[in-house]
Coordinates of C-alpha atoms and ligand atoms in Angstrom, one line a residue:
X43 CA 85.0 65.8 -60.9
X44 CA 84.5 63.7 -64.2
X45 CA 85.9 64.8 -67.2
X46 CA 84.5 64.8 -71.1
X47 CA 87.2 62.4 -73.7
X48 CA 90.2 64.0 -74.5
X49 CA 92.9 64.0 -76.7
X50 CA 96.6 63.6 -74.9
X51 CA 99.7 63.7 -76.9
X52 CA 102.3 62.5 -74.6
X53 CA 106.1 63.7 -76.4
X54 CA 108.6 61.7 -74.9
X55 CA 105.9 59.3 -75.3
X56 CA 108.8 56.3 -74.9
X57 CA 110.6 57.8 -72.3
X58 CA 111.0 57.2 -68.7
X59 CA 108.9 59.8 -67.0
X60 CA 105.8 58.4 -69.6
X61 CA 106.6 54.5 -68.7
X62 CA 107.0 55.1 -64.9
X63 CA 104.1 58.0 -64.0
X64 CA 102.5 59.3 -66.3
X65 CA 100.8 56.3 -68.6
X66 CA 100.3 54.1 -65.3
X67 CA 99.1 56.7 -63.6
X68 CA 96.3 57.3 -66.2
X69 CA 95.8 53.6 -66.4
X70 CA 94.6 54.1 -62.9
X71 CA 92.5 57.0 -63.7
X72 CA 91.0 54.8 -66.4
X73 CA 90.4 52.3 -63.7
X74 CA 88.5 54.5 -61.1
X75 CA 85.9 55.7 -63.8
X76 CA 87.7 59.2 -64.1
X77 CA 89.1 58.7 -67.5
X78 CA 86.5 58.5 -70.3
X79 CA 86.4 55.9 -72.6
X80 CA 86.3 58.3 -75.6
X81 CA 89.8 59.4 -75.1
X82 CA 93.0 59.2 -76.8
X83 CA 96.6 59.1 -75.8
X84 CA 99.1 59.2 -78.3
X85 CA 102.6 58.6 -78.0
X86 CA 104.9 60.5 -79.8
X87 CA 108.6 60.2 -79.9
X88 CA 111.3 59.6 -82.5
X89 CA 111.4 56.2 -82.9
X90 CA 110.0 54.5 -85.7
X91 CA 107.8 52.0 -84.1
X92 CA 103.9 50.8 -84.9
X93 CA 101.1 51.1 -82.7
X94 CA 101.3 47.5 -81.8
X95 CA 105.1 48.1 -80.4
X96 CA 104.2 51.1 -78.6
X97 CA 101.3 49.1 -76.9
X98 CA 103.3 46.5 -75.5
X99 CA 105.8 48.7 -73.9
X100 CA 102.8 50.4 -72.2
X101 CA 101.8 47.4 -71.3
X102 CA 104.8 46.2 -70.0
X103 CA 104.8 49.9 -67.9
X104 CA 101.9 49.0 -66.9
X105 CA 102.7 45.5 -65.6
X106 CA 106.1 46.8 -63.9
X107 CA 105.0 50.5 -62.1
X108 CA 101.1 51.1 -62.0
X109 CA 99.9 50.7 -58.6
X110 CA 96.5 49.6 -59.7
X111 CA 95.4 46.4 -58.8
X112 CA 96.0 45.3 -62.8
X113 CA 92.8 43.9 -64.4
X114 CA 94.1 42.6 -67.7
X115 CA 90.7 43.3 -69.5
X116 CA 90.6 47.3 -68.5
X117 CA 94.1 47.2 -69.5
X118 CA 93.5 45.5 -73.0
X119 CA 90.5 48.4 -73.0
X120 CA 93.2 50.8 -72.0
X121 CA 95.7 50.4 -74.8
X122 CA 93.0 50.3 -77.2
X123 CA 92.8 54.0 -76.6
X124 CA 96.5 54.8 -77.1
X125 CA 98.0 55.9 -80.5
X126 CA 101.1 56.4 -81.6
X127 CA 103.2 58.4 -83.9
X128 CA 106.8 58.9 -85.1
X129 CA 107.8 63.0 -84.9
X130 CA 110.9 65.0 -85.1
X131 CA 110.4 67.8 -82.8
X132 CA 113.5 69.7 -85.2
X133 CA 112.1 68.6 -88.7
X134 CA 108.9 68.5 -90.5
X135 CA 108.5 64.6 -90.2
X136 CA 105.6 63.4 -88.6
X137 CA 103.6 66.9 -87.7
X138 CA 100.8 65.6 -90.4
X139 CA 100.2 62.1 -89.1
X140 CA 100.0 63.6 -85.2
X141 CA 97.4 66.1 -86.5
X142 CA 95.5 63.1 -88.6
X143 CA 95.5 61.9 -85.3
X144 CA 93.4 64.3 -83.5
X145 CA 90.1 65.0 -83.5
X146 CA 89.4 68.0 -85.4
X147 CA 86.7 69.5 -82.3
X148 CA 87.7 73.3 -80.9
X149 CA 85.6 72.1 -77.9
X150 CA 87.7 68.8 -77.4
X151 CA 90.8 69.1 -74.5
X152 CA 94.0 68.7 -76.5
X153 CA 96.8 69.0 -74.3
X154 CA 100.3 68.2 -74.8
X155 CA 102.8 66.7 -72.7
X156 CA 105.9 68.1 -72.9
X157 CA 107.9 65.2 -71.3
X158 CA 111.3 65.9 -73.0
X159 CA 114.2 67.8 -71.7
X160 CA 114.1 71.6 -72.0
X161 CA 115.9 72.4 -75.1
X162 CA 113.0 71.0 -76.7
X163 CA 110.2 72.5 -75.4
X164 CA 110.7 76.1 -77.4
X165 CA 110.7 73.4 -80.8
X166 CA 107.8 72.0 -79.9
X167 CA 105.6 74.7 -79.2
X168 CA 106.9 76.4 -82.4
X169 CA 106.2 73.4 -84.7
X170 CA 102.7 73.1 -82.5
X171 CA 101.6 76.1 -83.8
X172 CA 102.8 76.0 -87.1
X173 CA 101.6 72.4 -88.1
X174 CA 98.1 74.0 -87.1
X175 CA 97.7 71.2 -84.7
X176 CA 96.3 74.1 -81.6
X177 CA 92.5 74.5 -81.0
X178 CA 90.7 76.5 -78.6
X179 CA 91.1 73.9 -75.6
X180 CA 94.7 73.7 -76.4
X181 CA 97.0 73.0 -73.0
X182 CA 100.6 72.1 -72.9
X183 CA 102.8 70.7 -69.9
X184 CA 105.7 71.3 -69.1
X185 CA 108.4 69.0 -66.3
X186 CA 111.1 70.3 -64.5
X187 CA 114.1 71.7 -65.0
X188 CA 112.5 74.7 -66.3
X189 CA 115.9 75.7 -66.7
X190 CA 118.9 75.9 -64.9
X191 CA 119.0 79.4 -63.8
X192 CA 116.8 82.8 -64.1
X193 CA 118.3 83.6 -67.8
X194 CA 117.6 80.3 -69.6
X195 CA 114.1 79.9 -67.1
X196 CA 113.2 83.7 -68.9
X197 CA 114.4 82.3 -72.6
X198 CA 111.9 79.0 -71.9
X199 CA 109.2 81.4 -70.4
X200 CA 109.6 83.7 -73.5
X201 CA 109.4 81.1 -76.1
X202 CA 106.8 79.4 -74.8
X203 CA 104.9 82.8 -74.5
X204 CA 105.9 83.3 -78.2
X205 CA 102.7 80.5 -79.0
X206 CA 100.7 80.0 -75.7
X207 CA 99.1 82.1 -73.1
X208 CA 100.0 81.8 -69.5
X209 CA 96.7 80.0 -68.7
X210 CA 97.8 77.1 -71.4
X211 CA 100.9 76.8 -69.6
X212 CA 101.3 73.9 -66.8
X213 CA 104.5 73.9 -65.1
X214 CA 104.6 70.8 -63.7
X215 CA 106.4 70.5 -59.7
X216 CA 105.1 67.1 -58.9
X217 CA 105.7 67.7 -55.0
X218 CA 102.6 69.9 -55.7
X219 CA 100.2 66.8 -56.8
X220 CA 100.9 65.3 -53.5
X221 CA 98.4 64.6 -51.1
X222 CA 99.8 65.5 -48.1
X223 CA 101.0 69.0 -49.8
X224 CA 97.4 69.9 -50.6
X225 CA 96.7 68.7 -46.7
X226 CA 99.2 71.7 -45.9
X227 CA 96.2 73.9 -47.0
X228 CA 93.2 72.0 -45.9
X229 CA 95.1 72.1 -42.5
X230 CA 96.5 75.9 -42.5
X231 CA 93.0 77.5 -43.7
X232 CA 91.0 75.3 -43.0
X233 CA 90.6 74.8 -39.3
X234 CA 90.8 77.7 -36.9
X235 CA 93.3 76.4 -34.2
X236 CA 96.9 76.7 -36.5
X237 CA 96.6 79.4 -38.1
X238 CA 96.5 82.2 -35.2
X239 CA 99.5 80.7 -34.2
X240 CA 101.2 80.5 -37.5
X241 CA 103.8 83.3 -37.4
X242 CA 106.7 84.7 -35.7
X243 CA 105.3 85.6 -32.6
X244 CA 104.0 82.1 -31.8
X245 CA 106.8 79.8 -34.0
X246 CA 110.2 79.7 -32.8
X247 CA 111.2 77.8 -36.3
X248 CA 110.1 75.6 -39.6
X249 CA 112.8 72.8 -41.0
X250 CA 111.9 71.2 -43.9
X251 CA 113.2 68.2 -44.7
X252 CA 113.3 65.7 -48.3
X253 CA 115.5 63.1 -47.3
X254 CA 116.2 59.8 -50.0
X255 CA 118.0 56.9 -49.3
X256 CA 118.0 56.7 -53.0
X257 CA 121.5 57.5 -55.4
X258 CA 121.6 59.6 -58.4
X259 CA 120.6 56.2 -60.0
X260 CA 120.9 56.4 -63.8
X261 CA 120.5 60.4 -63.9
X262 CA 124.2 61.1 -63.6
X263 CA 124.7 63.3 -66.4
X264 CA 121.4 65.7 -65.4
X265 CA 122.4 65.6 -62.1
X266 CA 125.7 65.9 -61.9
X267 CA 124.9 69.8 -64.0
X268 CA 122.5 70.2 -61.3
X269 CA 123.5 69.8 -57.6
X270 CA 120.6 69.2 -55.1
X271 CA 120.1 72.9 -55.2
X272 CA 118.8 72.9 -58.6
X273 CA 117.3 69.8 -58.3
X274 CA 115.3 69.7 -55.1
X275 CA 115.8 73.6 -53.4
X276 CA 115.1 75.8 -56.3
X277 CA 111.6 73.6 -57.0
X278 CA 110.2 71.3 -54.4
X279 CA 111.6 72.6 -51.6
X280 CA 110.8 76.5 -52.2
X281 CA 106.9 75.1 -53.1
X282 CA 106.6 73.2 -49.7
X283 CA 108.2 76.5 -47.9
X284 CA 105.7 78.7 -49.9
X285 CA 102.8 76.8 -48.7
X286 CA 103.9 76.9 -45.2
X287 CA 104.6 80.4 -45.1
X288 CA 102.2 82.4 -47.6
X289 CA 99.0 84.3 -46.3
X290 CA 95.7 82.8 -46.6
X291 CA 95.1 83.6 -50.5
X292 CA 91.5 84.7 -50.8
X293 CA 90.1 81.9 -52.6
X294 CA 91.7 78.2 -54.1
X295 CA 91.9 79.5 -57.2
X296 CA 95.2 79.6 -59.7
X297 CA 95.8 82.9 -59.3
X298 CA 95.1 83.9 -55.8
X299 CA 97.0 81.1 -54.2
X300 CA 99.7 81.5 -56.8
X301 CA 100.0 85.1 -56.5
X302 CA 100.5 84.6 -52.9
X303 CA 103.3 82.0 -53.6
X304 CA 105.6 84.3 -55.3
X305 CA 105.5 87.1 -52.2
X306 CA 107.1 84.5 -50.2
X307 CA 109.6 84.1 -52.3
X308 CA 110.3 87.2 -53.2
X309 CA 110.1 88.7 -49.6
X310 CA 113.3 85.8 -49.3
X311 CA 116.0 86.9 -47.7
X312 CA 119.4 86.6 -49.7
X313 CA 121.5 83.7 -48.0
X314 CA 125.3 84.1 -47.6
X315 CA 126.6 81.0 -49.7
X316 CA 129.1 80.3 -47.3
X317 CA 126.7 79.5 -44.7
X318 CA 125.1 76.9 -47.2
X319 CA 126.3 73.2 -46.0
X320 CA 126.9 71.6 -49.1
X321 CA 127.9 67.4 -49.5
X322 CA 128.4 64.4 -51.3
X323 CA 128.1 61.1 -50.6
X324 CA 130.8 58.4 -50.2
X325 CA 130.9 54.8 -50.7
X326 CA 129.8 52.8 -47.7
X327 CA 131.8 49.6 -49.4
X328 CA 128.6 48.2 -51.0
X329 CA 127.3 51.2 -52.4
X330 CA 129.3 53.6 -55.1
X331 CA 130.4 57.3 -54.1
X332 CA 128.5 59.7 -55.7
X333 CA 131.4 60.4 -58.0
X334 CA 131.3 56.7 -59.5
X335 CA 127.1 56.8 -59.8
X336 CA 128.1 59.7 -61.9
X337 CA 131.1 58.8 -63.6
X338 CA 133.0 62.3 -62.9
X339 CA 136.0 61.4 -60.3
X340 CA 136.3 65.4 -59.5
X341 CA 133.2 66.0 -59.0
X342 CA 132.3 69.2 -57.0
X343 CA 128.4 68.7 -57.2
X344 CA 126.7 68.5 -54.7
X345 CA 124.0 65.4 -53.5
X346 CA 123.0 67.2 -49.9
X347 CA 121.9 70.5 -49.1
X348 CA 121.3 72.0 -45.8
X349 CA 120.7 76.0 -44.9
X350 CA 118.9 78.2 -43.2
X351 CA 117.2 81.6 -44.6
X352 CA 114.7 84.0 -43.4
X353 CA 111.6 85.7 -45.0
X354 CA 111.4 89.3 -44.4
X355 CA 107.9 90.5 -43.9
X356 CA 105.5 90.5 -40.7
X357 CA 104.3 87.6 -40.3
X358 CA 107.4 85.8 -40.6
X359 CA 110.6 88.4 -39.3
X360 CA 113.1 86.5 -37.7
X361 CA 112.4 83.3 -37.6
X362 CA 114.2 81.1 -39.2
X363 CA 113.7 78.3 -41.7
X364 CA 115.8 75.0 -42.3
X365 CA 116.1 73.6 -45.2
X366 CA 117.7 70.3 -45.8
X367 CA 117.8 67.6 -48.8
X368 CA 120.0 64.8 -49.4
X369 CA 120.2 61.4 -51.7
X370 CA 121.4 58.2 -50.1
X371 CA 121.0 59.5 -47.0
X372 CA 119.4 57.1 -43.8
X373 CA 116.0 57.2 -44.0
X374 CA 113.7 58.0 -47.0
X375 CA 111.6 60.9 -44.6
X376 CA 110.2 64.2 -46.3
X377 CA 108.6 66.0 -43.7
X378 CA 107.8 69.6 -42.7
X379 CA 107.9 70.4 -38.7
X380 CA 106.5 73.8 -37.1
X381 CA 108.3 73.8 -33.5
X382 CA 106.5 76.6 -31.3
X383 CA 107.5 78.7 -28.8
X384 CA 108.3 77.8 -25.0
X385 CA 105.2 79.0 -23.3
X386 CA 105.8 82.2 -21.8
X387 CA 106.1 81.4 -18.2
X388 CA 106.2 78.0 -16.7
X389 CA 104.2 78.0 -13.5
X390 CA 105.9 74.0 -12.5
X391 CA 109.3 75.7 -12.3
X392 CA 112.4 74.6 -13.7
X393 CA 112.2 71.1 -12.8
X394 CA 109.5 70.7 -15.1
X395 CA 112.2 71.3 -17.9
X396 CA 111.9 72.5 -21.4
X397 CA 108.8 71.7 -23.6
X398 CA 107.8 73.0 -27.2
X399 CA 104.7 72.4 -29.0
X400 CA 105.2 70.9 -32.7
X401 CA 103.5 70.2 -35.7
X402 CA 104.9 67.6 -38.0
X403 CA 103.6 67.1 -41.3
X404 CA 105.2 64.2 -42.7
X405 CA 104.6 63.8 -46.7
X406 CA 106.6 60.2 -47.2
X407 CA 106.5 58.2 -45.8
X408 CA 103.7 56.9 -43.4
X409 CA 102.1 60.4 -44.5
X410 CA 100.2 62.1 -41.9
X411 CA 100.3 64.3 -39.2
X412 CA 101.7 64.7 -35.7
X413 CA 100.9 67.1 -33.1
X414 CA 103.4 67.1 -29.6
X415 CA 101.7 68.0 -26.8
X416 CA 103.2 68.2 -23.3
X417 CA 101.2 66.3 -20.1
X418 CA 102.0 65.0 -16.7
X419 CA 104.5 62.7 -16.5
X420 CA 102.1 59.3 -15.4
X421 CA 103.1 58.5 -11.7
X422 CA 102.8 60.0 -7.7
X423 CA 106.9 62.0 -9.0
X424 CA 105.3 65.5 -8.7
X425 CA 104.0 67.9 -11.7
X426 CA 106.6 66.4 -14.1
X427 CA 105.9 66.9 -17.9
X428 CA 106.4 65.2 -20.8
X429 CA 105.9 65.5 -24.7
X430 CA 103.6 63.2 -26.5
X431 CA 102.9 62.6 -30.0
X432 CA 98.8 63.1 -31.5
X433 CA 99.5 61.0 -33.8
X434 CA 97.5 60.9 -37.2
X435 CA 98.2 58.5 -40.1
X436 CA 96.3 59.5 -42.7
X437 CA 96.2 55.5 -43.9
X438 CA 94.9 54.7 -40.3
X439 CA 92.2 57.6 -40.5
X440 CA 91.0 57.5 -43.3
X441 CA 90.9 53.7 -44.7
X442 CA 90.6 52.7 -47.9
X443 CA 90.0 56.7 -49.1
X444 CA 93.6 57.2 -48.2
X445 CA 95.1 54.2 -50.1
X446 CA 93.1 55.3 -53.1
X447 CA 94.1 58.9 -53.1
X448 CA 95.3 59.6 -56.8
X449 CA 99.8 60.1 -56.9
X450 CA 101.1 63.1 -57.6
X451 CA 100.9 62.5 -61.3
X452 CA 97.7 61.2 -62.1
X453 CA 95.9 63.8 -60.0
X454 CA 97.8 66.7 -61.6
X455 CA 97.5 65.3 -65.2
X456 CA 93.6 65.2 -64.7
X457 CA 93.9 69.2 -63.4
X458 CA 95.2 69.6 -66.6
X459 CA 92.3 68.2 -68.4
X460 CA 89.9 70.3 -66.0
X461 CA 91.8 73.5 -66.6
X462 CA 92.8 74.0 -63.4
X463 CA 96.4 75.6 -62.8
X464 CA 96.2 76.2 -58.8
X465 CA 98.6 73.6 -58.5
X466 CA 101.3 74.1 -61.2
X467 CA 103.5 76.7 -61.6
X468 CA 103.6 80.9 -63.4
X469 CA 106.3 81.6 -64.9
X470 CA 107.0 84.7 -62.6
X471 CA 107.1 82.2 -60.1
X472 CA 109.5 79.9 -61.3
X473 CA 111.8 82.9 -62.4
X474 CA 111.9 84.6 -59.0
X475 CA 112.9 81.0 -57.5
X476 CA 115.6 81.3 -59.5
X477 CA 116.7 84.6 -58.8
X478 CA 116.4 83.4 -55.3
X479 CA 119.1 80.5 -55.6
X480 CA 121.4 81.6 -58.6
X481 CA 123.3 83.9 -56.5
X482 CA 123.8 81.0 -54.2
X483 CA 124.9 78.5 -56.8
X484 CA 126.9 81.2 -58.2
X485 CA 128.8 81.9 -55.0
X486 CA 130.5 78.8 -54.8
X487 CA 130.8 78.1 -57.9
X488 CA 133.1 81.1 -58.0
X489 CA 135.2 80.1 -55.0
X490 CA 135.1 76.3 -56.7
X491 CA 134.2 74.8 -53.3
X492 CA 134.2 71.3 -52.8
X493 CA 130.9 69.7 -50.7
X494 CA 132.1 68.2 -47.6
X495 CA 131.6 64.2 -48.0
X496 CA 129.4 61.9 -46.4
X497 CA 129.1 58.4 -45.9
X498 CA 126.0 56.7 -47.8
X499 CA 123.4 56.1 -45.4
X500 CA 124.2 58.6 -42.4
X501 CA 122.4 61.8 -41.7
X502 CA 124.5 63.9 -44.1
X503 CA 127.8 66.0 -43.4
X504 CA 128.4 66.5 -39.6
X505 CA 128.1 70.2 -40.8
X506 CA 124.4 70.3 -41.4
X507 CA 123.9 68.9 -37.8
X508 CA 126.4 72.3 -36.5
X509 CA 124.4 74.6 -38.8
X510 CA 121.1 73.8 -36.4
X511 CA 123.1 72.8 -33.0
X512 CA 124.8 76.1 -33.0
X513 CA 121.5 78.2 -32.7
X514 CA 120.1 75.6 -30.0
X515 CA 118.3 73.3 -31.8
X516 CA 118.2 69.7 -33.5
X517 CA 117.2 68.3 -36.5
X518 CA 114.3 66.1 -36.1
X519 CA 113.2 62.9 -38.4
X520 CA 116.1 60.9 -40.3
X521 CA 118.8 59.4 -37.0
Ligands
BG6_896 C1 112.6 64.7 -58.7 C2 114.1 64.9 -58.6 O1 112.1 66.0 -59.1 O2 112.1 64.4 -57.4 C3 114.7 63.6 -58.1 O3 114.6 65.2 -59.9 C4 114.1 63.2 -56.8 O4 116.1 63.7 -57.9 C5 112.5 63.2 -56.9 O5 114.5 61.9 -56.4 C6 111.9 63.0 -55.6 O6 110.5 62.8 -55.7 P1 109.7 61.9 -54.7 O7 108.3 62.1 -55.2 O8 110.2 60.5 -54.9 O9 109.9 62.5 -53.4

């Protein structure tokens, strides 16, 4: 859908989030037609620097993590439409030169970028409002954390409700921009043979799984306050289970899907932390421990999570979910399987053995879907089954469309522009996910736990595999 010019002021305009996503992924917007030549992007960040300095480090972005095929000329065109300007998000410096900046339309987009940590955001939306630098089209985003548990996630909802409205507010959960999540829907309600299936009659169980064979890299001292749980659980996680498991919403509108979001969650069953396997990874001799990548030799955060909970209405009763994300684990593999039921009776007897229907979604990589079906086993040994894969590669299906598909970022950057908020995040949301997983955090914070290590590049602590084994079933993906 194309889009009039618009004004984006990126804060944090310097930072890594704008270098690595967000400017290269509008430099590919730019480059597929969908971002008009009439707009602006203006950096704005503390450093003193001039236009001309804040162009080449774009460009140098640019050159090092946009995926576009890089024509030099769109680019020079590109950075001719970025800006930038020196601010203090705490003082008054700056706030006059950013709204100089702007073009003084109430029917232009003007959305801001909040892509600074937290303790900023209330700051900014204060000196937003006060420096008169709002109009009618106003928007502002918002990254993760939003917080680190339910009372700061209500202090940053409250401040920010202090000078926006809910519908200018974009809570950004990038897991949500992706492709294959949004395929979750288009397959769930949009064909007629899952979704008669899709509940606890027909499903024995759901694992979700976001596994990374990457470290805590050069995030140690955010991550090392946060723990996979707040990380990964308490945001993408919870978003992939609520799209899995909400009812149809009436309509893909902001609203009605979100609305239905937030009765998953809070129809969530409270977990008993000491059922939560919690670990850390350990050197493998090449690669640090988790405690060196973050500097803190007692350590008791954890890099691995792995549970399983329940969600307590109709549809759903009883059947349980596993959950399970880890860094520098074997395999980078995010992907959500549906296993069914046994059929009821199986007329080929018991030789025939055990078979299961499932669906596996897989978001990263290789994204696509997989369907196992069972058939005869090819050969004169009798009716002897066996499970097969429908495989679909969305690459493979699809062509070039697929390779094309906007990232998470650009896409949900350009639903910001459009006004569209199906796919970010309400604050009531956000809240309840934390009431959901503060208890948990809180649990073992109290009995000062220690995870349970792992070696870097395994499957995670043996536990995780006992958590799943001990009801009769196996993890599938990462070996
Ligand atoms: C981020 C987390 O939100 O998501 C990171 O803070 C994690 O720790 C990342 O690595 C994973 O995102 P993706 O898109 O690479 O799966």
């Amino acid at each position: 859908i194309p889009v009039d010019p618009f004004d984006l002021v990126i804060f944090g305009g310097t930072g890594d989030l704008a270098r690595r996503k967000i400017l290269p992924g509008l430099f590919r917007r730019y480059c597929s037609g969908q971002m008009p030549t009439g707009s602006r992007v203006i950096g704005a960040a503390r450093s003193e620097i001039t236009v001309e300095e804040y162009r080449e480090t774009v460009r140098e972005a640019i050159h090092e993590f946009s995926k576009a095929k890089c024509d030099e000329a769109a680019l020079e065109e590109f950075l001719a439409l970025l800006g930038y300007v020196a601010v203090d998000a705490r003082g008054e410096s700056g706030w006059g030169e950013l709204k100089e900046a702007l073009r003084d339309d109430d029917d232009i987009v003007r959305a801001f970028y909040f892509s600074v940590g937290p303790s900023l955001f209330g700051d900014l939306a204060e000196q937003l409002r006060t420096h008169g630098l709002t109009n009618p089209e106003v928007r502002i985003v918002v990254e993760k954390p939003f917080g680190h548990d339910l009372e700061s996630a209500r202090a940053l909802n409250a401040e920010l409700a202090r000078h926006f409205q809910e519908t200018q507010i974009y809570r950004i959960d990038h897991y949500l921009g992706k492709e294959t999540v949004q395929n979750l829907m288009a397959v769930r309600f949009g064909n007629m043979l899952f979704e008669p299936l899709w509940n606890a009659q027909y499903v024995d169980h759901i694992q979700i799984t976001v596994a990374e064979t990457v470290g805590v890299g050069g995030r140690g001292s955010y991550y090392d306050k946060s723990g996979a749980m707040r990380d990964m659980v308490q945001n993408h996680l919870m978003q992939l289970l609520c799209l899995i498991a909400m009812e149809p919403p009436a309509r893909f509108e902001p609203d009605a899907v979100r609305d239905e979001k937030l009765k998953v969650i809070r129809a969530l069953d409270p977990v008993d932390p000491e059922s939560i396997v919690r670990g850390q990874y350990t050197s493998d001799g090449e690669l640090n421990s988790y405690r060196e990548d973050v500097e803190n030799p007692a350590s008791k955060t954890e890099s691995f999570v792995a549970m399983k909970c329940y969600i307590s209405n109709w549809r759903w009763a009883n059947t349980p979910f596993y959950l399970r994300t880890g860094k520098r684990l074997s395999a980078q593999a995010s992907e959500i399987a549906v296993v069914f039921k046994d059929a009821p009776h199986s007329i080929f007897g018991m030789d025939a053995g055990r078979h299961r229907n499932m669906l596996s979604i897989r978001l990263q990589p290789n994204e696509g879907m997989t369907l196992g079906v069972t058939i005869k086993e090819p050969g004169p040994g009798g009716m002897r089954l066996v499970d097969v894969p429908l495989d679909m590669s969305f690459a493979d299906a699809l062509g070039p469309d697929a390779e094309d598909a906007p990232d998470a970022y650009e896409r949900l950057i350009m639903d910001v522009i459009r006004g569209n908020q199906t796919l970010f995040m309400r604050g009531d949301e956000v809240e309840a996910a934390w009431a959901w997983t503060d208890p948990l955090i809180e649990g073992w914070e109290r009995r000062g736990d220690h995870p349970k290590p792992y070696d870097a590049g395994s499957t995670g602590p043996d536990d995780a595999a006992f958590l799943i084994n001990k009801d009769g079933r196996r993890w599938r993906g990462i070996k």
